[in-house]
Amino acid sequence: QSALEVLKHQPGISYYTNGGPGTTSNFYMRGYGSNQILVLIDGIRYSSISAGGATLSLLPADQIDRIEILYGASGSSLYGSDAMGGVIQVFTKGTNVDRTNFSVTIGAGSHDEYLYGASGQFANKAGTTLSISASHNETDGFNATLPGSYGYNKDKDGFESDNVSLALTQSLNEQLLVGASALYSKSTTDFDNGAAGNTYSDQENGAAQAFVDWRYMPGSSVKLQYGHSIDKSDNPTYSSVYDTKQDQISLVGQHLLPVGQGIYGIEYLNQSIDTTEYDVDDRDVSSAFLGYVLANNQFDAQANLRFDDDSQYGNETTYNLGGAYHINPNVRAGINYAKGFRAPTFNDLYYPGSGNPNLKPETSDNYEAFVEYDTTLQSTRLTGYYNKVDDLIGYVANPTPENEWAGSSENVDEAKIKGLSLTSDWVIDNYLFGGSYDYQQAKNNSGGTNDGNFLSIRPEHKGLVYLGYRLPSVDIRAEYQYVGDYYSGVANTESEFVDSYGLFNISGNYKLTNNLSMTARLNNITNEKYTTIPGYDTDGTNFFTSLTYNWY
């Protein structure tokens, strides 16, 4: 039901949740945390600039057309800060409308979950496309905390959300395209608060953008884009409100060269937070980048250079160099180096009692090598990576007679991350099968008390295998996902240990008529008892099913 539920099945991604839908969650990709991974909605930055990271658990899956994942830090030289662990781009519904249609969906699932929504798409010969989609989702949920944990309260913790997306494009002529899109979600999440009983938090999340795209010749274009994103949380219990906004304007061009393609762009970003707790409530970032891409039957090459000037900490330069060689038409091998960085969040810099306005950005050196084998039946890829991360921001305790918990954020930590990722996907007649396996060692390298310890929520082993059968009227898939043990904290103590677990799921889609289709998913069929973080519960066997009727 959310973007996080989609991504947690993907190679190289681990996660935790503090209970059911909408509760606090975090995700990690090849050893990097969510505040080191850039999330874009239709090209616009989406994240909380107070805590960092994007709340993917609040992005509704039914408003999303597709998600693209760029592993590694090569995105830093195109997108700047927060991309040193990779880029996740979410594309809203309606970005690829090809005919007029209207649909309604109703669904139900475990824990009294209900979903209903409608969407309409319009296209004409004048080059106009319009898509509007809205939905409501609610569930009673399950008890988020375990007995003995902080805030435990024996009740169900529910969630509900109202969601809407819109996309509009207009071709003015063969060269000029204008458009706009938006995704907005308003939700309420219940959570446990001990003797205070069941409390809740209201959230608003989303992004909107408008663009003009001039394709002045084949392979060459200039795109002007403006975007605005929000991440707001209001918790009446603690009288806390965090309202963060990002405004972005960019001009990006691609120009076809005699050999290869040149890329260039400039960008201005304003990030602001509406709160009384911080001494500074906004910052500006001005950026410029250049790139070159070559792709032919023998060689692929990419080189990018980006410069960011931030009003808070100064400037940072990132770049990447990569190349690949086609050994034969089916086999390709390549290497890549990228320099990345992450800007300190507003919490890092200004949180009362612990913020440090003198922090430097985190930086990383990222090395990657791969070999892939592609045929008409299968696609297989093995990737090896090694990353060194410096100036990681951590909390340093400095007790005083007045406050034994006193301390501040400092650039004190270092980390080394290395791993292998293997994926293989096959399609033979009507059968599809394959899987992925990830091995990673993400360890502290700071030389202090935690030196050599595993970073939190980074399992050494993670894998998934699946088998599916597909016809024009039916598509069914079974999968088994394994997550190895890991630690939930950097001290790697026994209380922070999280045991390995395996989940068996089945999902399917069946076209009952030309207009009516049914989808269903049965999760955790064996009712595995597991946790993703100590003290917080996870769901047992659960299901969700829906019916969609389309008018064409």
C-alpha positions as a printed Julia matrix, in Angstrom:
552×3 Matrix{Float64}:
   0.0     0.0     0.0
   3.01    2.34    0.19
   6.23    3.06   -1.67
   8.19    1.52    1.23
   6.27   -1.77    0.89
   7.34   -1.87   -2.76
  10.98   -1.0    -2.13
  11.61   -3.34    0.8
  11.48   -6.31   -1.61
  14.15   -4.85   -3.9
  17.83   -5.93   -3.96
  20.18   -4.11   -1.61
  17.44   -2.47    0.48
  16.82   -3.13    4.19
  14.37   -1.39    6.5
  12.66   -1.22    9.87
   9.26   -0.01   11.08
   7.92    0.93   14.51
   4.73   -1.05   13.95
   2.11   -0.97   11.21
   1.24    1.42    8.36
   2.3     5.05    8.78
   4.48    4.51   11.85
   8.08    5.69   12.01
  10.24    3.8     9.55
  13.6     3.97    7.87
  15.29    2.29    4.92
  18.88    1.58    3.88
  20.43    0.91    0.49
  23.76   -0.89    0.09
  24.84    0.28    3.53
  23.68    3.9     3.31
  20.87    5.35    5.44
  17.77    7.06    4.07
  19.17   10.53    4.85
  22.03    9.66    2.45
  19.66    8.56   -0.35
  17.93   11.17   -2.49
  14.23   10.67   -3.21
  12.62   12.53   -6.12
   8.94   12.79   -7.07
   8.73   13.59  -10.79
  12.21   15.11  -10.55
  11.53   17.2    -7.42
  13.36   16.65   -4.12
  11.18   15.08   -1.44
  12.39   14.65    2.14
  12.23   16.02    5.65
  14.91   18.68    5.99
  14.61   18.57    9.78
  15.47   14.9    10.36
  16.6    14.01    6.84
  15.35   11.15    4.7
  12.04   10.64    2.94
   8.94    9.16    4.55
   8.28    6.55    1.88
   5.77    4.78    4.14
   3.41    7.74    3.62
   3.57    7.76   -0.19
   0.53    5.77   -1.43
   1.33    3.07   -3.97
  -2.01    3.5    -5.76
  -0.98    7.03   -6.84
   2.36    5.86   -8.3
   3.01    4.77  -11.88
   6.54    3.41  -11.38
   9.69    3.72   -9.26
  13.26    3.83  -10.6
  16.3     3.04   -8.45
  19.83    4.28   -9.13
  22.27    2.42   -6.89
  25.56    3.99   -5.86
  26.8     7.56   -5.72
  26.94    8.4    -9.44
  23.74   10.42   -8.91
  25.64   12.87   -6.66
  27.31   14.46   -9.67
  23.88   15.14  -11.18
  21.73   15.82   -8.09
  24.19   16.93   -5.41
  23.57   16.48   -1.69
  21.89   13.39   -0.21
  22.56   11.19   -3.27
  25.8     9.58   -2.06
  23.95    6.33   -1.37
  21.78    6.39   -4.47
  18.66    7.95   -5.97
  15.05    6.74   -5.82
  12.73    8.46   -8.27
   8.95    8.14   -7.94
   6.8     8.86  -11.01
   3.16    9.74  -10.39
   0.22    8.3   -12.25
  -0.66    9.83  -15.6
   2.83   10.49  -16.94
   2.27    8.07  -19.85
  -1.43    8.38  -20.82
  -2.16    6.81  -24.23
  -5.98    6.68  -24.28
  -9.05    7.98  -22.47
 -10.3     5.75  -19.64
 -11.94    5.81  -16.22
 -11.64    3.31  -13.38
 -12.9     2.69   -9.85
 -11.26    0.46   -7.24
 -12.48   -1.03   -3.97
 -10.36   -3.17   -1.7
 -10.32   -4.84    1.7
  -7.77   -6.61    3.84
  -6.69   -7.76    7.27
  -7.24   -5.58   10.36
 -10.38   -4.04    8.84
  -8.42   -2.36    6.06
 -10.48   -0.66    3.35
  -9.47    1.14    0.19
 -11.6     2.91   -2.37
 -10.53    5.18   -5.18
 -11.16    6.4    -8.69
  -9.02    7.64  -11.53
  -9.67    9.17  -14.91
  -7.34    9.73  -17.85
  -7.97   11.76  -20.97
  -6.04   12.01  -24.22
  -6.91   13.67  -27.54
  -5.37   14.21  -30.98
  -4.49   17.81  -30.07
  -1.71   16.51  -27.81
  -3.5    16.99  -24.49
  -3.28   14.4   -21.71
  -4.9    14.7   -18.29
  -4.89   12.27  -15.39
  -6.65   12.65  -12.03
  -6.63   10.01   -9.32
  -7.91   10.0    -5.72
  -8.15    7.35   -3.01
  -8.95    6.78    0.65
  -7.26    4.07    2.72
  -7.89    3.15    6.35
  -7.09    0.28    8.7
  -7.51   -0.49   12.4
  -3.95   -1.78   12.36
  -2.39   -3.93   15.07
  -0.61   -3.23   18.33
   2.66   -1.56   17.36
   4.66   -2.17   20.55
   5.62   -5.33   22.41
   5.1    -5.83   26.18
   7.9    -4.29   28.2
   8.9    -1.84   25.49
   8.89    1.93   25.82
   5.39    3.41   25.48
   3.67    0.0    25.42
  -0.1     0.19   25.39
  -2.25   -2.84   24.56
  -4.44   -1.58   21.75
  -4.62   -1.4    17.97
  -2.77    1.43   16.24
  -4.7     2.51   13.18
  -3.88    4.51   10.09
  -5.89    6.4     7.48
  -4.96    8.53    4.51
  -6.54   10.58    1.73
  -4.49   10.76   -1.44
  -4.68   12.55   -4.77
  -2.46   12.85   -7.84
  -2.75   14.9   -11.01
  -0.78   15.09  -14.25
  -1.37   17.37  -17.24
   0.65   17.71  -20.46
   0.12   19.68  -23.66
   2.1    19.43  -26.88
   2.23   22.93  -28.36
   4.01   21.63  -31.47
   6.41   18.82  -32.41
   9.19   20.44  -30.4
   7.52   22.07  -27.39
   5.84   20.25  -24.49
   4.46   21.86  -21.31
   3.01   20.13  -18.27
   2.49   19.84  -14.54
   1.99   17.08  -11.98
   1.33   16.72   -8.26
   1.09   14.04   -5.57
  -0.44   14.85   -2.17
  -1.24   12.67    0.84
  -2.87   13.64    4.14
  -2.78   10.97    6.82
  -3.22   10.21   10.52
  -1.2     7.58   12.37
  -1.98    6.19   15.84
   0.91    5.24   18.1
   1.4     3.97   21.65
   2.27    6.35   24.48
   2.09    4.22   27.62
  -0.29    5.52   30.3
  -1.4     8.35   28.0
  -3.14    5.72   25.9
  -3.46    5.89   22.17
  -2.15    9.09   20.68
  -1.78   10.17   17.09
   0.17   12.25   14.58
  -1.15   14.09   11.51
   1.01   14.19    8.39
   0.97   15.97    5.03
   3.36   14.9     2.3
   3.82   15.42   -1.4
   5.32   17.32   -4.31
   4.18   19.35   -7.31
   6.01   20.52  -10.43
   5.51   22.37  -13.69
   7.8    22.28  -16.74
   8.5    23.44  -20.26
  10.44   20.97  -22.44
  11.92   22.16  -25.76
  13.14   19.27  -27.95
  14.83   21.32  -30.63
  16.42   18.36  -32.45
  16.58   14.56  -32.07
  18.65   13.72  -29.0
  18.78   17.35  -27.85
  16.48   19.23  -25.47
  16.24   21.97  -22.86
  13.88   21.61  -19.88
  12.86   24.36  -17.44
  11.21   22.99  -14.28
   9.85   24.44  -11.04
   8.88   22.25   -8.09
   7.62   22.45   -4.53
   7.56   19.63   -1.95
   6.27   19.38    1.62
   6.81   17.13    4.63
   4.7    18.16    7.62
   4.08   16.4    10.93
   1.8    17.63   13.73
   1.81   15.75   17.04
  -0.75   17.26   19.47
   0.41   15.02   22.34
   3.84   16.63   22.43
   2.71   19.99   20.99
   5.28   19.61   18.21
   4.93   20.73   14.6
   7.56   20.21   11.91
   6.63   21.82    8.61
   9.39   21.55    6.0
   9.26   22.87    2.45
  11.55   22.76   -0.56
  11.32   25.01   -3.63
  13.41   24.09   -6.63
  13.95   25.6   -10.09
  16.23   24.02  -12.66
  17.28   24.36  -16.27
  18.67   21.12  -17.72
  19.88   20.58  -21.25
  21.01   17.63  -23.36
  22.8    18.19  -26.65
  23.69   15.54  -29.21
  27.38   15.74  -30.15
  29.18   14.17  -33.12
  30.25   11.47  -30.66
  28.12   11.02  -27.54
  25.87   13.47  -25.76
  26.57   16.47  -23.55
  24.53   17.27  -20.42
  24.44   20.6   -18.57
  22.28   22.31  -16.01
  21.84   24.94  -13.32
  19.63   24.66  -10.24
  18.43   26.79   -7.34
  17.01   25.21   -4.18
  15.46   26.82   -1.11
  14.83   24.68    1.95
  12.82   26.03    4.89
  11.29   24.8     8.13
   8.43   26.37   10.06
   9.25   25.89   13.75
  10.16   28.03   16.73
  12.86   25.61   17.92
  15.67   26.52   15.5
  17.84   29.63   15.31
  17.95   29.39   11.49
  14.92   28.27    9.5
  16.02   28.28    5.85
  18.97   27.84    3.48
  19.7    28.29   -0.22
  21.71   26.08   -2.56
  22.89   27.19   -6.01
  24.28   24.5    -8.29
  25.7    23.85  -11.76
  26.73   20.63  -13.48
  28.23   19.29  -16.71
  28.26   15.78  -18.07
  29.14   13.59  -21.02
  27.59   10.25  -22.02
  28.77    7.83  -24.69
  26.9     4.65  -25.64
  27.57    2.44  -28.66
  27.87   -1.24  -29.51
  31.39   -1.47  -28.07
  31.87    1.13  -25.32
  29.81    3.02  -22.75
  31.24    5.95  -20.83
  29.97    8.61  -18.44
  31.61   11.6   -16.77
  29.85   14.21  -14.62
  30.96   17.21  -12.56
  28.75   19.23  -10.19
  29.34   22.29   -8.01
  27.04   23.19   -5.08
  27.17   26.44   -3.11
  25.22   26.21    0.17
  24.41   29.26    2.28
  25.08   27.26    5.48
  28.36   25.42    5.0
  30.0    26.75    1.8
  30.57   24.73   -1.34
  31.12   21.14   -2.38
  32.26   19.6    -5.68
  31.26   16.09   -6.72
  32.1    14.05   -9.8
  31.99   10.56  -11.24
  33.83    8.63  -13.95
  32.55    5.36  -15.35
  33.07    3.09  -18.31
  31.87   -0.25  -19.66
  33.03   -2.58  -22.42
  30.8    -4.92  -24.46
  32.81   -8.16  -24.5
  30.26   -9.56  -26.93
  26.62   -8.69  -27.76
  25.43  -10.42  -24.57
  28.18   -9.68  -22.03
  29.16   -6.27  -20.64
  31.59   -5.33  -17.87
  32.31   -1.95  -16.31
  33.73    0.12  -13.47
  32.72    3.4   -11.85
  34.08    5.89   -9.3
  31.96    8.59   -7.68
  32.48   11.28   -5.07
  29.4    12.03   -2.93
  28.31   14.14    0.03
  25.41   14.76    2.41
  24.58   18.17    3.84
  23.83   18.32    7.58
  20.11   18.43    8.38
  18.48   21.2    10.39
  18.33   18.8    13.36
  22.09   18.2    13.04
  22.76   21.93   12.95
  20.21   23.58   15.22
  18.3    21.06   17.37
  18.03   22.62   20.87
  20.68   21.28   23.19
  22.55   19.15   20.64
  22.75   21.02   17.34
  26.13   22.16   16.01
  26.13   24.93   13.36
  29.82   24.24   12.62
  29.24   20.77   11.15
  30.77   19.86    7.81
  29.03   17.73    5.16
  29.55   13.99    5.2
  31.62   12.82    2.21
  32.15    9.5     0.46
  34.34    7.75   -2.08
  32.46    5.06   -3.96
  33.95    2.34   -6.18
  31.91   -0.13   -8.2
  32.55   -2.89  -10.74
  30.03   -5.09  -12.53
  29.55   -7.76  -15.14
  26.17   -8.52  -16.73
  24.87  -11.17  -19.11
  21.7   -10.49  -21.12
  19.85  -12.73  -23.57
  16.28  -12.92  -24.8
  15.5   -15.33  -21.93
  17.3   -13.8   -18.96
  19.18  -10.87  -17.45
  21.89  -11.53  -14.84
  24.16   -9.0   -13.15
  26.89   -9.23  -10.5
  28.0    -5.99   -8.86
  30.8    -5.45   -6.37
  31.2    -2.2    -4.45
  33.47   -0.56   -1.89
  32.61    2.73   -0.2
  34.54    4.84    2.29
  32.5     7.45    4.17
  34.18   10.26    6.14
  32.99   12.97    8.56
  29.85   11.02    9.46
  27.72   13.01   11.87
  27.28   11.38   15.25
  26.19   12.41   18.75
  29.0    12.98   21.26
  28.0    12.99   24.92
  29.45   15.75   27.1
  27.71   15.53   30.5
  27.57   18.58   32.75
  26.61   18.9    36.43
  23.33   20.43   35.29
  22.58   17.9    32.53
  23.96   14.36   32.5
  22.6    13.87   28.94
  24.31   16.92   27.46
  26.2    16.59   24.19
  26.3    17.72   20.58
  26.46   16.51   16.98
  30.01   16.18   15.63
  31.81   14.96   12.49
  33.4    12.08   14.38
  32.54    8.88   12.56
  33.89    7.0     9.57
  32.57    3.89    7.86
  33.64    1.32    5.31
  31.01   -0.46    3.25
  31.71   -3.33    0.9
  29.51   -5.9    -0.71
  28.3    -7.99   -3.61
  24.88   -7.91   -5.26
  23.67  -10.65   -7.62
  20.39  -10.46   -9.55
  19.01  -12.86  -12.14
  15.6   -12.71  -13.85
  14.29  -15.25  -16.35
  11.28  -15.43  -18.67
  10.65  -18.78  -20.42
   7.36  -19.05  -22.26
   4.71  -18.08  -19.68
   6.95  -18.64  -16.67
   9.08  -16.05  -14.92
  11.5   -16.83  -12.12
  14.68  -15.57  -10.55
  15.92  -13.78   -7.5
  18.59  -11.71   -5.86
  21.26  -12.11   -3.19
  23.08   -9.35   -1.34
  26.15   -9.66    0.83
  27.36   -6.54    2.6
  29.68   -5.53    5.39
  28.89   -2.03    6.63
  31.17   -1.3     9.58
  32.27    1.56   11.78
  35.84    2.64   11.03
  36.21    5.54   13.48
  38.89    4.03   15.72
  36.81    4.55   18.87
  34.67    2.36   21.1
  32.51    1.17   18.21
  35.35    0.62   15.75
  34.76   -2.56   13.74
  31.11   -2.83   14.77
  28.35   -3.28   12.22
  26.3    -0.23   11.31
  22.69   -0.53   12.43
  19.97   -2.21   10.31
  22.5    -3.5     7.76
  22.17   -7.3     7.5
  25.16   -9.13    6.05
  22.88  -11.43    4.03
  19.62  -10.71    2.23
  17.96  -12.64   -0.58
  14.76  -13.23   -2.5
  13.59  -15.95   -4.91
  10.38  -15.9    -6.91
   8.38  -17.97   -9.37
   5.56  -16.62  -11.51
   3.15  -17.63  -14.23
   1.7   -15.09  -16.66
  -1.02  -15.13  -19.3
  -2.97  -12.21  -20.8
  -5.73  -12.81  -18.24
  -3.77  -13.97  -15.19
  -0.49  -13.07  -13.48
   0.49  -14.94  -10.3
   3.72  -14.9    -8.34
   5.13  -16.6    -5.23
   8.18  -15.26   -3.44
  10.36  -16.06   -0.46
  12.36  -13.25    1.14
  15.19  -13.87    3.61
  16.72  -11.18    5.82
  19.81  -12.13    7.85
  20.41  -11.06   11.43
  21.7    -7.58   12.23
  22.03   -5.03   15.02
  19.62   -2.15   15.64
  22.3     0.05   17.26
  25.95    0.93   16.73
  27.12   -0.6    20.05
  26.19   -4.11   18.76
  24.99   -5.2    22.2
  22.84   -8.27   22.85
  19.76   -6.09   23.4
  20.28   -4.58   19.94
  20.45   -7.95   18.17
  17.67   -8.68   15.64
  17.31  -12.31   14.57
  17.06  -13.39   10.93
  13.68  -14.13    9.39
  12.07  -15.38    6.19
   8.72  -14.4     4.67
   6.68  -16.33    2.11
   4.2   -14.29    0.04
   1.85  -14.92   -2.88
   0.3   -12.25   -5.1
  -1.74  -12.25   -8.27
  -3.91  -10.41  -10.75
  -6.83  -11.98  -12.61
  -8.81  -10.38  -15.4
 -12.4   -11.5   -14.79
 -13.72   -9.7   -17.89
 -12.33   -7.19  -20.36
 -13.28   -4.44  -17.9
 -13.1    -6.07  -14.47
  -9.92   -7.27  -12.78
  -9.04   -8.56   -9.32
  -5.77   -8.33   -7.43
  -4.85  -10.17   -4.24
  -1.83  -10.57   -2.0
  -1.27  -12.97    0.9
   1.73  -12.0     3.04
   3.7   -14.01    5.59
   1.83  -17.22    4.83
   3.71  -19.22    7.47
   2.87  -16.6    10.15
   6.54  -16.01   10.91
   7.13  -14.24   14.24
   9.8   -11.61   13.68
  10.81   -8.04   14.45
  12.63   -5.41   12.41
  13.66   -3.42   15.5
  13.55   -4.44   19.19
  10.37   -3.51   21.06
   8.13   -3.11   18.02
   5.74   -5.67   16.59
   5.24   -6.81   13.01
   2.26   -8.31   11.24
   1.54  -12.02   11.04
  -0.32  -13.64    8.16
  -2.27  -10.9     6.39
  -4.02  -10.29    3.09
  -5.32   -7.57    0.82
  -7.59   -7.9    -2.22
  -9.23   -5.4    -4.56
 -11.5    -5.13   -7.59
 -10.99   -2.57  -10.36
 -13.49   -1.76  -13.08
 -12.27    0.11  -16.18
 -14.3     2.01  -18.77
 -12.5     2.6   -22.06
